[in-house]
XYZ file of C-alpha atoms in Angstrom:
478
model
C 139.771 82.456 126.724
C 139.836 85.376 129.141
C 137.794 88.535 128.882
C 140.785 90.606 127.764
C 141.653 88.117 125.011
C 138.127 88.415 123.635
C 137.835 92.177 123.971
C 137.693 92.759 120.202
C 134.921 90.184 119.759
C 132.909 91.556 122.679
C 133.280 95.091 121.317
C 131.955 93.919 117.952
C 129.013 92.272 119.702
C 128.049 95.303 121.778
C 128.592 97.839 118.984
C 126.401 95.812 116.647
C 123.544 95.633 119.146
C 123.858 99.284 120.174
C 124.538 101.098 116.894
C 123.289 99.173 113.870
C 120.071 100.483 112.383
C 118.680 97.621 110.260
C 118.891 94.390 112.251
C 117.193 91.122 111.287
C 116.809 88.423 113.964
C 115.974 84.770 113.293
C 115.108 83.112 116.602
C 114.392 79.552 117.685
C 113.301 77.765 120.831
C 116.623 78.503 122.546
C 115.568 82.042 123.495
C 112.634 80.689 125.577
C 114.457 78.032 127.609
C 115.346 80.592 130.281
C 111.615 81.284 130.652
C 110.881 77.608 131.373
C 109.731 76.563 127.882
C 111.699 73.494 126.721
C 113.277 73.330 123.303
C 112.570 70.554 120.829
C 115.680 68.604 119.851
C 117.971 68.597 122.904
C 118.462 65.541 125.137
C 115.903 66.844 127.635
C 113.807 68.653 125.025
C 110.146 68.427 124.176
C 110.439 65.520 121.738
C 112.031 63.268 124.388
C 109.674 64.274 127.193
C 106.580 63.760 125.038
C 107.788 60.322 123.999
C 108.059 59.245 127.647
C 104.838 60.920 128.769
C 102.583 59.484 126.048
C 104.438 56.152 125.602
C 105.139 56.794 121.954
C 107.064 54.214 119.948
C 108.802 56.916 117.913
C 109.999 60.389 118.837
C 107.667 63.044 120.182
C 108.077 64.715 116.793
C 105.195 62.476 115.704
C 102.798 64.688 117.682
C 103.801 67.650 115.493
C 102.884 65.854 112.269
C 99.665 66.460 110.357
C 98.874 62.735 110.704
C 97.801 63.235 114.349
C 94.243 63.915 113.148
C 94.110 60.537 111.389
C 94.532 58.534 114.612
C 92.302 58.964 117.664
C 95.061 58.085 120.142
C 97.478 60.590 118.585
C 94.737 63.225 118.510
C 94.151 62.820 122.247
C 97.901 63.079 122.978
C 98.198 66.113 120.704
C 95.302 67.867 122.442
C 96.839 67.257 125.853
C 100.230 68.493 124.659
C 98.991 71.793 123.180
C 96.854 72.484 126.251
C 99.801 71.999 128.623
C 102.111 74.101 126.424
C 99.572 76.917 126.344
C 99.249 76.863 130.142
C 103.045 76.954 130.612
C 103.431 79.832 128.145
C 100.732 81.832 129.928
C 102.623 81.540 133.242
C 105.998 82.653 131.864
C 107.319 86.174 131.458
C 109.672 87.553 128.794
C 113.396 87.002 129.323
C 116.192 89.552 129.124
C 116.787 88.637 125.497
C 113.091 89.173 124.720
C 113.278 92.614 126.317
C 116.378 93.421 124.259
C 114.515 92.541 121.056
C 111.580 94.685 122.159
C 113.965 97.572 122.820
C 115.461 97.264 119.339
C 111.955 97.405 117.905
C 111.041 100.373 120.118
C 114.083 102.268 118.799
C 113.065 101.355 115.231
C 116.322 99.455 114.694
C 114.756 96.001 114.322
C 113.798 95.431 110.711
C 112.237 92.022 111.332
C 112.023 89.230 113.889
C 111.460 85.800 112.363
C 110.498 83.432 115.162
C 110.018 79.668 114.966
C 108.472 79.571 118.447
C 104.793 78.902 119.079
C 104.728 80.039 122.729
C 103.848 83.656 121.869
C 106.225 85.214 124.426
C 107.655 87.652 121.885
C 104.285 88.932 120.711
C 103.086 89.486 124.293
C 105.097 92.747 124.283
C 103.580 95.620 122.264
C 106.749 96.497 120.256
C 106.871 92.908 118.932
C 103.163 92.506 118.180
C 102.217 90.553 115.065
C 99.250 90.223 112.743
C 97.174 87.060 112.179
C 96.696 86.285 109.354
C 99.493 88.057 107.495
C 98.837 90.291 104.518
C 100.443 89.360 101.226
C 101.332 93.024 100.595
C 102.992 95.557 102.895
C 102.832 96.882 105.545
C 103.871 93.925 107.691
C 104.379 93.621 111.464
C 107.809 93.467 113.102
C 107.363 89.842 114.212
C 106.751 87.083 111.665
C 105.651 83.764 113.177
C 106.975 81.116 110.817
C 105.110 78.221 112.470
C 102.059 79.931 113.897
C 101.299 80.285 117.595
C 99.213 78.839 120.429
C 97.496 82.185 120.874
C 94.924 81.426 118.156
C 92.776 78.492 117.048
C 91.128 77.987 113.676
C 88.305 75.904 112.218
C 89.416 73.341 109.646
C 86.159 73.785 107.678
C 85.085 77.450 107.662
C 88.515 78.903 108.695
C 86.906 80.775 111.604
C 89.657 82.354 113.728
C 89.429 82.853 117.477
C 91.523 83.104 120.635
C 92.901 79.811 121.908
C 90.804 78.292 124.709
C 92.576 75.461 126.518
C 89.345 74.274 128.148
C 88.012 73.219 124.732
C 90.956 70.818 124.283
C 90.562 68.871 127.551
C 88.932 65.890 125.840
C 90.248 63.265 123.416
C 88.364 64.433 120.305
C 88.740 67.798 118.606
C 86.221 70.464 119.704
C 83.467 71.676 117.402
C 83.584 75.088 115.767
C 81.075 77.450 117.428
C 80.621 79.438 114.207
C 79.780 76.314 112.207
C 77.376 75.199 114.954
C 75.463 78.502 114.834
C 75.226 78.483 111.047
C 74.129 74.853 111.017
C 71.417 75.480 113.620
C 70.061 78.405 111.594
C 69.898 76.284 108.428
C 68.080 73.470 110.203
C 65.534 75.842 111.733
C 64.812 77.430 108.354
C 64.382 74.051 106.669
C 67.671 74.100 104.740
C 70.142 71.282 104.279
C 72.870 70.944 106.924
C 76.439 71.681 105.835
C 78.082 69.963 108.793
C 80.180 71.300 111.663
C 83.952 71.752 111.456
C 86.582 70.974 114.090
C 88.791 73.502 115.852
C 92.573 73.141 116.072
C 95.421 75.368 117.275
C 96.752 77.659 114.538
C 100.218 76.135 114.358
C 101.962 74.647 111.342
C 102.584 70.910 111.635
C 104.991 68.812 109.618
C 103.748 67.685 106.188
C 101.043 70.334 105.876
C 100.656 73.632 104.061
C 101.406 76.902 105.833
C 98.399 79.233 105.384
C 100.725 82.274 105.522
C 103.276 80.876 103.069
C 102.664 83.432 100.322
C 102.758 86.356 102.750
C 105.914 85.082 104.490
C 107.644 84.696 101.130
C 106.768 88.293 100.259
C 108.183 89.531 103.569
C 111.423 87.572 103.124
C 111.998 88.892 99.617
C 111.324 92.455 100.729
C 113.755 92.166 103.649
C 116.518 90.772 101.433
C 116.030 93.648 98.965
C 116.198 96.202 101.799
C 119.856 95.180 102.456
C 119.999 95.013 106.285
C 123.257 95.785 108.081
C 123.146 93.010 110.719
C 121.830 89.455 111.066
C 121.465 87.621 114.387
C 120.632 83.903 114.293
C 119.946 82.767 117.849
C 118.636 79.642 119.571
C 117.994 77.548 116.463
C 119.662 74.574 114.811
C 118.479 75.583 111.304
C 116.827 72.265 110.475
C 113.952 73.804 108.494
C 114.894 74.164 104.778
C 113.028 77.446 104.295
C 114.823 79.061 107.241
C 118.184 77.845 105.947
C 117.553 79.473 102.570
C 116.600 82.745 104.244
C 119.779 82.732 106.352
C 122.002 82.089 103.327
C 120.373 84.889 101.332
C 120.684 87.395 104.169
C 124.303 86.427 104.899
C 125.372 87.006 101.304
C 123.658 90.405 101.178
C 124.797 91.652 104.584
C 128.425 90.542 104.242
C 128.660 92.430 100.959
C 128.107 95.667 102.881
C 131.051 97.544 104.318
C 129.662 97.586 107.867
C 127.567 94.404 107.668
C 127.792 91.942 110.588
C 126.411 88.397 110.755
C 126.207 86.771 114.183
C 125.522 83.206 115.393
C 124.426 82.693 119.025
C 123.843 79.125 120.198
C 125.264 76.376 122.389
C 126.209 74.396 119.287
C 127.938 75.549 116.091
C 125.936 75.642 112.851
C 125.749 72.337 111.006
C 126.641 72.043 107.345
C 129.460 73.257 105.109
C 127.203 75.876 103.551
C 127.469 77.938 106.772
C 131.240 77.684 107.267
C 132.025 81.128 105.838
C 128.828 82.950 106.764
C 129.572 84.458 110.180
C 131.583 87.415 111.396
C 130.979 86.483 115.030
C 130.084 83.144 116.642
C 128.954 83.175 120.270
C 128.878 79.803 122.000
C 126.775 80.323 125.087
C 123.511 81.562 126.516
C 121.685 84.387 124.773
C 120.802 85.862 128.185
C 124.486 86.688 128.694
C 124.498 88.442 125.331
C 121.568 90.604 126.430
C 123.395 91.449 129.664
C 126.527 92.501 127.767
C 124.488 94.681 125.407
C 122.927 96.393 128.463
C 119.992 97.858 126.560
C 117.077 99.327 128.485
C 113.679 97.740 128.722
C 111.325 98.769 125.974
C 109.127 100.737 128.399
C 112.065 102.563 130.034
C 112.314 106.137 128.735
C 115.479 107.134 130.609
C 118.787 107.892 128.890
C 121.070 105.079 127.778
C 123.901 104.314 130.202
C 126.198 101.472 129.167
C 128.261 99.814 131.905
C 131.726 98.397 131.419
C 132.191 94.854 132.724
C 135.368 93.530 134.227
C 136.766 90.050 133.640
C 135.197 88.654 136.826
C 131.740 89.957 135.875
C 131.859 88.282 132.473
C 132.065 84.778 133.961
C 129.087 82.477 134.106
C 127.649 80.674 137.122
C 130.299 77.923 136.941
C 133.122 80.450 137.015
C 134.132 79.992 133.385
C 134.070 82.884 130.942
C 131.955 82.599 127.839
C 133.789 82.004 124.586
C 133.280 84.569 121.861
C 134.814 83.183 118.689
C 135.310 85.333 115.635
C 136.260 83.352 112.517
C 138.964 84.918 110.401
C 138.010 86.029 106.940
C 139.931 84.503 104.113
C 142.644 86.744 102.766
C 146.355 87.496 102.786
C 148.043 88.134 106.151
C 148.990 91.764 106.720
C 151.496 92.937 109.330
C 149.835 95.131 111.921
C 151.462 98.143 113.562
C 151.476 98.118 117.315
C 151.627 101.157 119.581
C 154.870 102.992 118.947
C 155.910 100.648 116.133
C 156.023 101.333 112.428
C 156.495 98.525 109.984
C 159.163 98.611 107.265
C 156.524 98.619 104.580
C 154.791 101.674 106.029
C 158.141 103.519 106.355
C 158.971 102.926 102.709
C 155.518 104.002 101.588
C 155.712 107.179 103.673
C 159.198 108.011 102.311
C 158.037 107.529 98.762
C 155.051 109.742 99.433
C 157.252 112.537 100.815
C 159.524 112.391 97.745
C 156.539 112.647 95.444
C 155.183 115.672 97.328
C 158.554 117.490 97.180
C 158.938 116.799 93.490
C 155.455 118.056 92.775
C 156.191 121.408 94.475
C 159.446 122.135 92.592
C 158.733 120.732 89.159
C 156.474 122.592 86.796
C 153.533 120.668 85.543
C 154.190 119.328 82.069
C 151.531 119.447 79.476
C 150.739 116.051 78.119
C 151.996 115.613 74.572
C 149.337 115.212 71.981
C 149.415 111.727 70.603
C 148.726 111.184 66.946
C 146.142 108.571 66.515
C 147.251 105.986 64.020
C 144.721 104.853 61.441
C 142.946 101.826 62.711
C 142.943 98.778 60.541
C 139.610 97.449 59.519
C 138.741 94.087 60.901
C 135.962 91.669 60.294
C 134.113 93.101 63.258
C 133.874 96.489 61.520
C 132.167 95.008 58.477
C 128.395 94.956 58.793
C 126.895 91.543 59.094
C 124.722 90.296 56.287
C 121.758 89.603 58.556
C 122.567 92.193 61.209
C 119.822 93.976 63.047
C 118.955 97.566 62.156
C 119.716 99.715 65.165
C 119.512 103.171 63.591
C 116.460 105.115 62.459
C 117.958 106.423 59.142
C 120.281 105.009 56.536
C 123.467 106.966 55.852
C 124.478 107.072 52.133
C 127.337 108.641 50.124
C 127.119 112.311 49.065
C 125.933 112.846 45.484
C 128.140 114.607 42.911
C 126.925 118.086 41.857
C 126.071 118.109 38.137
C 127.149 121.048 35.860
C 124.905 122.952 33.386
C 126.330 121.175 30.328
C 125.747 117.783 31.934
C 122.149 118.782 32.692
C 121.554 119.895 29.080
C 122.956 116.634 27.684
C 120.779 114.692 30.085
C 117.631 116.576 29.023
C 118.455 116.066 25.330
C 118.829 112.351 25.844
C 115.523 112.212 27.692
C 113.728 114.085 24.839
C 115.005 111.612 22.232
C 113.628 108.662 24.160
C 110.326 107.222 22.881
C 107.245 107.863 24.980
C 106.057 104.975 27.057
C 102.606 103.692 26.102
C 99.799 104.498 28.488
C 98.260 101.640 30.413
C 94.581 100.825 29.687
C 93.406 102.441 32.880
C 95.231 105.712 32.136
C 93.973 105.752 28.530
C 90.403 105.350 29.652
C 90.680 108.051 32.289
C 92.333 110.537 29.941
C 89.886 109.984 26.989
C 86.928 112.224 26.017
C 84.111 112.401 28.483
C 81.370 112.264 25.773
C 82.681 110.328 22.753
C 79.596 111.111 20.613
C 80.274 114.836 21.006
C 83.972 114.611 20.210
C 83.630 115.717 16.543
C 82.942 119.433 16.206
C 80.496 120.576 13.613
C 77.280 122.452 12.976
C 74.028 121.380 11.433
C 70.934 123.372 10.569
C 68.096 122.101 12.648
C 64.810 121.307 10.993
C 62.102 123.773 11.685
C 59.627 122.361 14.033
C 56.933 124.000 16.042
C 57.596 121.697 18.952
C 60.861 123.289 20.028
C 60.919 126.727 18.270
C 58.655 129.164 19.993
C 58.477 132.943 19.438
C 58.821 133.906 23.068
C 62.077 132.026 23.622
C 65.570 132.820 22.485
C 66.963 129.953 20.464
C 70.503 129.570 19.165
C 71.161 129.852 15.448
C 72.849 126.480 15.400
C 73.144 123.523 17.737
C 75.783 120.819 18.022
C 75.526 117.670 15.962
C 72.970 115.249 17.403
C 71.352 117.815 19.678
C 68.360 118.258 17.295
C 67.646 114.552 17.486
C 67.571 114.757 21.257
C 65.202 117.718 21.167
C 62.807 116.126 18.643
C 62.458 112.849 20.545
C 58.924 112.338 21.872
C 58.506 112.530 25.637
C 58.264 109.231 27.412
């Protein structure tokens, strides 16, 4: 396809990279091949070269398995491999695509960069710096390293974290942890029991082992999906890791539901699997460096104004003289006739004529008031009847209004109530309503016997006392 035939696709590519404000990028080893770092699964990739170099019976993928520390020969090959990879990564410089990602982050338009690379080229630029280890809660850095990096090494015993030192991995066995060695020496000198010394290893995630940042990475992924980005760029990866595939599917469904959402695939090979057939608005088969050149973004440390150049057809060709193919899959839907320059379809003419007639009629005709419709009584159905065991959803119970009684009806009611026999009192009520002093219940008077014990001349005594009171007064003192 020529440059002019792909103009619409190229415009979509450049507008997405220049204007969208919430971009998520998922990158693989393909973005570092231009810097001299080999990928993993290609015919001349790292798995094949490691198999030849170390005379492995299986693929070089075996050196990225957690079982390398269970075999001394595999441990020696693994140590040599990580040391050489670290030296190569230290000599390389960021590519044009790396600088484009850093520029997006500098302009605050890069929501997140998920990288599967362990070379650390992305994080060597300040706008794409990361944090090791990751926090489970926000805030999080722009770059999330899904598989760790060769920039750090960690102790398998005390989890001591330090900068990667290739000189410590120049021997067959794993190096000792300096922090464990210091603590062990102190315990021995003070007469305490030794706890042993751990081994250092690069802080990368191998196959068949737990990712120490798994919980934090899951939190970041869920937060990014909820933020509803407006663009997704999957570049330089074959999507073989199940967790990355799930993230891509979730982001594609969210972004494509937006009106201006764009999902983009950039790789030399199309995505594998039927689950990704209808996930992309734009598929770019080619080098990601060409994509960065078409976007023409400034370097992250360039503070001049943006000037975007227009490329002709000859400038869009690659080194072999063939133009890159930008393929945009059609979305499923009904075909619609498009109007070219100076052409009006029959359907649009009819719609415009009908619209003009409606406008004329609305100007001349007076607006009619809508006739009031009489609502017919609705028939009761079974749904209207309250269920026998239905839940109570109201706070008060609505009952029928009571009939107002007349004076004659009230008098008859009172007369009936008076003729009714009195209900007997319960034992408790009879006891409570009885006399307080039963012995004093009968009223009467008695003449007290004259006695010198209680009648004295200097006191005022009553003429008579209640029955039984004289007995109480004449009782001898205890």
